[in-house]
Tab-separated table of C-alpha atoms in Angstrom:
chain	number	residue	atom	x	y	z
A	1	UNK	CA	0.141	0.030	0.242
A	2	UNK	CA	0.797	3.745	-0.158
A	3	UNK	CA	-0.091	6.655	1.606
A	4	UNK	CA	-1.779	9.649	0.055
A	5	UNK	CA	-2.017	12.994	1.470
A	6	UNK	CA	-4.637	15.521	0.353
A	7	UNK	CA	-4.877	19.295	1.449
A	8	UNK	CA	-7.985	20.961	0.310
A	9	UNK	CA	-8.033	24.114	1.945
A	10	UNK	CA	-10.154	27.357	2.085
A	11	UNK	CA	-9.942	29.750	-1.232
A	12	UNK	CA	-11.702	32.970	-1.902
A	13	UNK	CA	-13.812	33.066	-5.258
A	14	UNK	CA	-11.923	35.136	-8.127
A	15	UNK	CA	-13.562	33.275	-11.049
A	16	UNK	CA	-10.385	30.878	-11.478
A	17	UNK	CA	-10.424	26.980	-10.745
A	18	UNK	CA	-9.241	25.503	-7.465
A	19	UNK	CA	-7.218	22.550	-7.025
A	20	UNK	CA	-6.288	20.479	-3.700
A	21	UNK	CA	-2.881	19.750	-3.221
A	22	UNK	CA	-1.832	16.037	-2.842
A	23	UNK	CA	1.153	14.156	-2.280
A	24	UNK	CA	2.157	10.418	-2.171
A	25	UNK	CA	4.509	8.123	-0.396
A	26	UNK	CA	6.622	6.726	-2.146
A	27	UNK	CA	6.489	10.222	-3.914
A	28	UNK	CA	5.554	11.059	-7.182
A	29	UNK	CA	2.804	8.282	-7.679
A	30	UNK	CA	0.128	9.201	-10.361
A	31	UNK	CA	-3.403	9.962	-8.795
A	32	UNK	CA	-6.968	10.560	-9.997
A	33	UNK	CA	-8.570	13.679	-8.374
A	34	UNK	CA	-12.464	13.786	-7.904
A	35	UNK	CA	-14.243	16.797	-6.707
A	36	UNK	CA	-17.750	16.292	-5.455
A	37	UNK	CA	-17.438	12.655	-7.620
A	38	UNK	CA	-16.480	14.793	-10.867
A	39	UNK	CA	-12.978	15.229	-12.669
A	40	UNK	CA	-13.698	19.058	-13.453
A	41	UNK	CA	-11.983	21.529	-10.900
A	42	UNK	CA	-14.371	23.619	-8.839
A	43	UNK	CA	-14.978	27.549	-9.692
A	44	UNK	CA	-17.783	28.280	-7.714
A	45	UNK	CA	-18.486	28.945	-3.955
A	46	UNK	CA	-19.098	25.946	-2.174
A	47	UNK	CA	-17.820	22.828	-0.316
A	48	UNK	CA	-16.316	20.389	-2.507
A	49	UNK	CA	-15.202	17.023	-1.130
A	50	UNK	CA	-12.194	15.775	-2.463
A	51	UNK	CA	-10.837	12.206	-3.239
A	52	UNK	CA	-7.577	11.078	-4.445
A	53	UNK	CA	-6.901	7.735	-5.886
A	54	UNK	CA	-3.491	6.473	-6.647
A	55	UNK	CA	-3.655	4.944	-10.503
A	56	UNK	CA	-0.596	2.719	-10.519
A	57	UNK	CA	-0.944	-1.329	-10.766
A	58	UNK	CA	1.995	-1.631	-8.030
A	59	UNK	CA	0.359	0.613	-5.354
A	60	UNK	CA	-3.152	1.144	-3.863
A	61	UNK	CA	-4.157	4.223	-1.588
A	62	UNK	CA	-6.746	6.741	-1.218
A	63	UNK	CA	-6.980	9.969	0.488
A	64	UNK	CA	-9.643	12.552	0.931
A	65	UNK	CA	-10.107	16.271	2.404
A	66	UNK	CA	-12.521	19.220	1.955
A	67	UNK	CA	-12.155	22.186	-0.061
A	68	UNK	CA	-13.874	25.508	0.395
A	69	UNK	CA	-14.527	28.207	-1.907
A	70	UNK	CA	-15.815	30.951	0.014
A	71	UNK	CA	-17.827	34.312	-1.692
A	72	UNK	CA	-18.676	37.536	-0.175
A	73	UNK	CA	-21.741	39.289	0.748
A	74	UNK	CA	-21.949	43.095	0.009
A	75	UNK	CA	-24.334	45.942	0.067
A	76	UNK	CA	-25.590	49.309	0.592
A	77	UNK	CA	-27.412	51.365	3.459
A	78	UNK	CA	-28.380	54.886	1.680
A	79	UNK	CA	-30.329	57.918	2.501
A	80	UNK	CA	-33.719	57.298	0.705
A	81	UNK	CA	-34.601	61.105	0.155
A	82	UNK	CA	-37.625	60.201	-1.715
A	83	UNK	CA	-38.944	57.471	0.287
A	84	UNK	CA	-39.517	54.866	-2.514
A	85	UNK	CA	-37.297	52.065	-1.235
A	86	UNK	CA	-35.164	52.093	-4.254
A	87	UNK	CA	-31.526	53.476	-4.753
A	88	UNK	CA	-31.145	56.425	-7.005
A	89	UNK	CA	-27.808	57.608	-8.066
A	90	UNK	CA	-28.128	60.980	-6.382
A	91	UNK	CA	-28.862	59.300	-3.252
A	92	UNK	CA	-25.789	58.979	-0.939
A	93	UNK	CA	-24.799	56.306	1.291
A	94	UNK	CA	-25.127	56.401	5.309
A	95	UNK	CA	-21.687	56.013	7.131
A	96	UNK	CA	-21.603	54.031	10.291
A	97	UNK	CA	-24.726	51.958	10.072
A	98	UNK	CA	-24.305	48.529	11.810
A	99	UNK	CA	-25.457	45.432	9.918
A	100	UNK	CA	-25.401	41.954	11.088
A	101	UNK	CA	-24.996	38.806	9.478
A	102	UNK	CA	-27.078	35.789	10.866
A	103	UNK	CA	-27.972	32.092	10.184
A	104	UNK	CA	-30.855	31.837	7.645
A	105	UNK	CA	-33.283	31.198	10.562
A	106	UNK	CA	-32.115	34.502	12.403
A	107	UNK	CA	-31.101	32.246	15.504
A	108	UNK	CA	-27.390	33.041	15.573
A	109	UNK	CA	-25.483	35.977	14.818
A	110	UNK	CA	-22.271	35.317	12.645
A	111	UNK	CA	-20.669	38.611	12.337
A	112	UNK	CA	-21.335	42.293	12.196
A	113	UNK	CA	-20.033	45.446	10.373
A	114	UNK	CA	-20.708	49.237	9.791
A	115	UNK	CA	-20.970	50.675	6.561
A	116	UNK	CA	-18.169	53.110	5.167
A	117	UNK	CA	-18.396	56.417	4.477
A	118	UNK	CA	-19.789	55.469	1.067
A	119	UNK	CA	-22.730	53.482	2.804
A	120	UNK	CA	-21.387	50.087	1.702
A	121	UNK	CA	-20.742	47.245	3.853
A	122	UNK	CA	-18.925	43.657	3.419
A	123	UNK	CA	-18.908	40.195	4.722
A	124	UNK	CA	-16.182	38.197	3.223
A	125	UNK	CA	-14.895	34.480	3.228
A	126	UNK	CA	-18.383	33.168	3.280
A	127	UNK	CA	-19.356	29.506	2.484
A	128	UNK	CA	-22.081	29.158	0.093
A	129	UNK	CA	-25.515	29.206	1.399
A	130	UNK	CA	-28.186	31.290	2.563
A	131	UNK	CA	-27.852	34.052	5.167
A	132	UNK	CA	-30.216	36.532	6.973
A	133	UNK	CA	-29.059	40.069	6.676
A	134	UNK	CA	-30.189	42.640	9.450
A	135	UNK	CA	-29.957	46.573	9.475
A	136	UNK	CA	-29.979	48.460	12.584
A	137	UNK	CA	-31.316	51.723	11.792
A	138	UNK	CA	-29.132	54.744	12.734
A	139	UNK	CA	-30.459	57.418	15.085
A	140	UNK	CA	-32.911	59.727	13.700
A	141	UNK	CA	-33.679	57.402	10.662
A	142	UNK	CA	-36.679	54.913	9.952
A	143	UNK	CA	-36.473	52.485	7.143
A	144	UNK	CA	-37.846	52.300	3.922
A	145	UNK	CA	-37.301	49.043	3.163
A	146	UNK	CA	-37.371	45.936	5.261
A	147	UNK	CA	-34.831	45.791	7.952
A	148	UNK	CA	-34.176	41.951	7.137
A	149	UNK	CA	-33.412	40.203	3.915
A	150	UNK	CA	-32.627	36.752	3.060
A	151	UNK	CA	-29.292	36.270	0.703
A	152	UNK	CA	-28.300	33.617	-1.434
A	153	UNK	CA	-24.583	32.900	-1.637
A	154	UNK	CA	-23.683	30.732	-4.747
A	155	UNK	CA	-23.012	30.616	-8.482
A	156	UNK	CA	-21.595	34.268	-8.780
A	157	UNK	CA	-19.362	34.430	-5.920
A	158	UNK	CA	-20.994	37.486	-4.409
A	159	UNK	CA	-24.358	38.351	-3.214
A	160	UNK	CA	-25.924	42.021	-2.533
A	161	UNK	CA	-28.549	43.572	-0.105
A	162	UNK	CA	-29.405	47.097	-0.059
A	163	UNK	CA	-31.301	48.941	2.542
A	164	UNK	CA	-32.823	52.390	2.376
A	165	UNK	CA	-33.582	55.002	5.468
A	166	UNK	CA	-34.786	58.156	5.737
A	167	UNK	CA	-34.913	60.780	8.374
A	168	UNK	CA	-37.684	59.707	11.116
A	169	UNK	CA	-40.419	62.450	12.427
A	170	UNK	CA	-41.425	63.628	15.717
A	171	UNK	CA	-44.818	64.856	17.109
A	172	UNK	CA	-44.504	66.577	20.221
A	173	UNK	CA	-46.649	69.301	22.171
A	174	UNK	CA	-47.599	70.693	25.663
A	175	UNK	CA	-50.545	70.016	27.925
A	176	UNK	CA	-51.497	73.160	29.844
A	177	UNK	CA	-53.899	74.646	32.339
A	178	UNK	CA	-55.930	76.625	30.104
A	179	UNK	CA	-56.780	79.272	32.854
A	180	UNK	CA	-58.737	82.139	30.432
A	181	UNK	CA	-60.348	79.129	28.373
A	182	UNK	CA	-59.649	80.517	24.926
A	183	UNK	CA	-57.825	77.449	23.715
A	184	UNK	CA	-54.323	78.638	23.300
A	185	UNK	CA	-51.355	78.617	25.645
A	186	UNK	CA	-50.349	81.825	27.348
A	187	UNK	CA	-47.497	82.673	28.912
A	188	UNK	CA	-48.744	82.676	32.377
A	189	UNK	CA	-51.002	79.204	31.906
A	190	UNK	CA	-48.720	76.525	33.645
A	191	UNK	CA	-48.137	73.041	31.759
A	192	UNK	CA	-49.771	69.878	33.482
A	193	UNK	CA	-47.512	67.067	34.475
A	194	UNK	CA	-48.023	63.372	34.138
A	195	UNK	CA	-50.869	63.547	31.699
A	196	UNK	CA	-51.074	60.713	29.268
A	197	UNK	CA	-50.816	61.223	25.481
A	198	UNK	CA	-50.748	58.460	23.111
A	199	UNK	CA	-50.182	58.179	19.153
A	200	UNK	CA	-51.845	55.697	16.955
A	201	UNK	CA	-51.256	54.500	13.309
A	202	UNK	CA	-52.844	51.145	12.136
A	203	UNK	CA	-51.498	48.477	14.589
A	204	UNK	CA	-48.805	50.941	16.056
A	205	UNK	CA	-49.357	52.525	19.305
A	206	UNK	CA	-47.327	54.697	21.716
A	207	UNK	CA	-47.744	56.248	24.688
A	208	UNK	CA	-45.984	58.986	26.977
A	209	UNK	CA	-46.887	61.222	29.916
A	210	UNK	CA	-46.313	64.722	30.013
A	211	UNK	CA	-43.130	66.192	31.956
A	212	UNK	CA	-43.290	68.786	34.880
A	213	UNK	CA	-43.572	71.480	32.277
A	214	UNK	CA	-46.521	69.725	30.514
A	215	UNK	CA	-44.151	68.881	27.443
A	216	UNK	CA	-44.758	65.546	25.550
A	217	UNK	CA	-42.583	64.234	22.694
A	218	UNK	CA	-42.689	61.216	20.089
A	219	UNK	CA	-39.697	60.555	18.286
A	220	UNK	CA	-38.557	57.994	15.460
A	221	UNK	CA	-41.991	58.068	13.729
A	222	UNK	CA	-42.326	57.254	9.951
A	223	UNK	CA	-44.130	59.507	7.958
A	224	UNK	CA	-47.942	59.174	7.557
A	225	UNK	CA	-50.912	60.102	9.109
A	226	UNK	CA	-51.149	59.788	12.875
A	227	UNK	CA	-54.157	60.237	15.602
A	228	UNK	CA	-52.858	62.028	18.801
A	229	UNK	CA	-55.083	61.618	21.872
A	230	UNK	CA	-54.889	62.869	25.322
A	231	UNK	CA	-56.423	61.787	28.574
A	232	UNK	CA	-57.934	64.203	30.686
A	233	UNK	CA	-56.127	64.371	34.136
A	234	UNK	CA	-58.446	64.010	37.372
A	235	UNK	CA	-60.250	67.083	38.035
A	236	UNK	CA	-59.878	68.817	34.746
A	237	UNK	CA	-62.163	69.028	31.579
A	238	UNK	CA	-60.587	69.782	28.099
A	239	UNK	CA	-61.316	73.092	26.516
A	240	UNK	CA	-60.001	71.853	23.095
A	241	UNK	CA	-60.639	68.178	21.155
A	242	UNK	CA	-58.991	65.427	23.044
A	243	UNK	CA	-58.007	64.023	19.483
A	244	UNK	CA	-55.931	65.865	16.870
A	245	UNK	CA	-54.980	63.967	13.437
A	246	UNK	CA	-51.497	64.905	12.339
A	247	UNK	CA	-50.135	64.378	8.733
A	248	UNK	CA	-46.268	63.713	9.156
A	249	UNK	CA	-44.123	64.201	6.193
A	250	UNK	CA	-40.519	62.209	6.041
A	251	UNK	CA	-38.347	63.968	8.740
A	252	UNK	CA	-40.759	66.656	9.997
A	253	UNK	CA	-41.864	67.876	13.123
A	254	UNK	CA	-45.531	68.372	13.945
A	255	UNK	CA	-46.682	70.207	17.128
A	256	UNK	CA	-49.806	69.252	18.766
A	257	UNK	CA	-51.081	71.337	21.869
A	258	UNK	CA	-54.037	70.489	24.316
């Protein structure tokens, strides 16, 4: 018998064929190499089972190993100025946005990175397969695209996932003691603390309580139409309506007094 040593190794996809290293004892014996059962050298990302069999009437021997060709998953996080979810040439990338790479079921985090000044991010030396990519919205922005996307890496050596964000809006206001009953806050009229205020939009519902000055604020709101509600505190009756409807434009700030 003879010995066969096979080294498959990890290789980065670059469009060229990859071959395993093989040596024999005695040296120089001719071997037949198979990659996943075929004779063609692998090019595309994936895991390949390598088998080397000595072809010599005086010797017998078989060796095996695994050869891995890795690819790249890259993408872009951009400022979606028109909110259409598509990257237009004039829309710049967003710097410093955190992006996570997870298993396809989202159960395990595999890696994390941040976008560069051009909004581009990369995960390199990945094995072929399906991954879940998750974007973490930067402060002051909300998404115009889904924050999670499945990416399939195979065939071309790279996959691309793009995320769009735009500035989030705010709704703020004040709840005050309308001493003269004219429906407007005058300088001498104090705010009312701990008054419950809520905003709703479809299934979205958020609640806050006014601070000591009577001020309240909702941040990080996507554009759209919101209903704003105030609950009268004990011992008080509203002069103005307890319900207001507000149309919030992208990145805008709306003010609602009660």
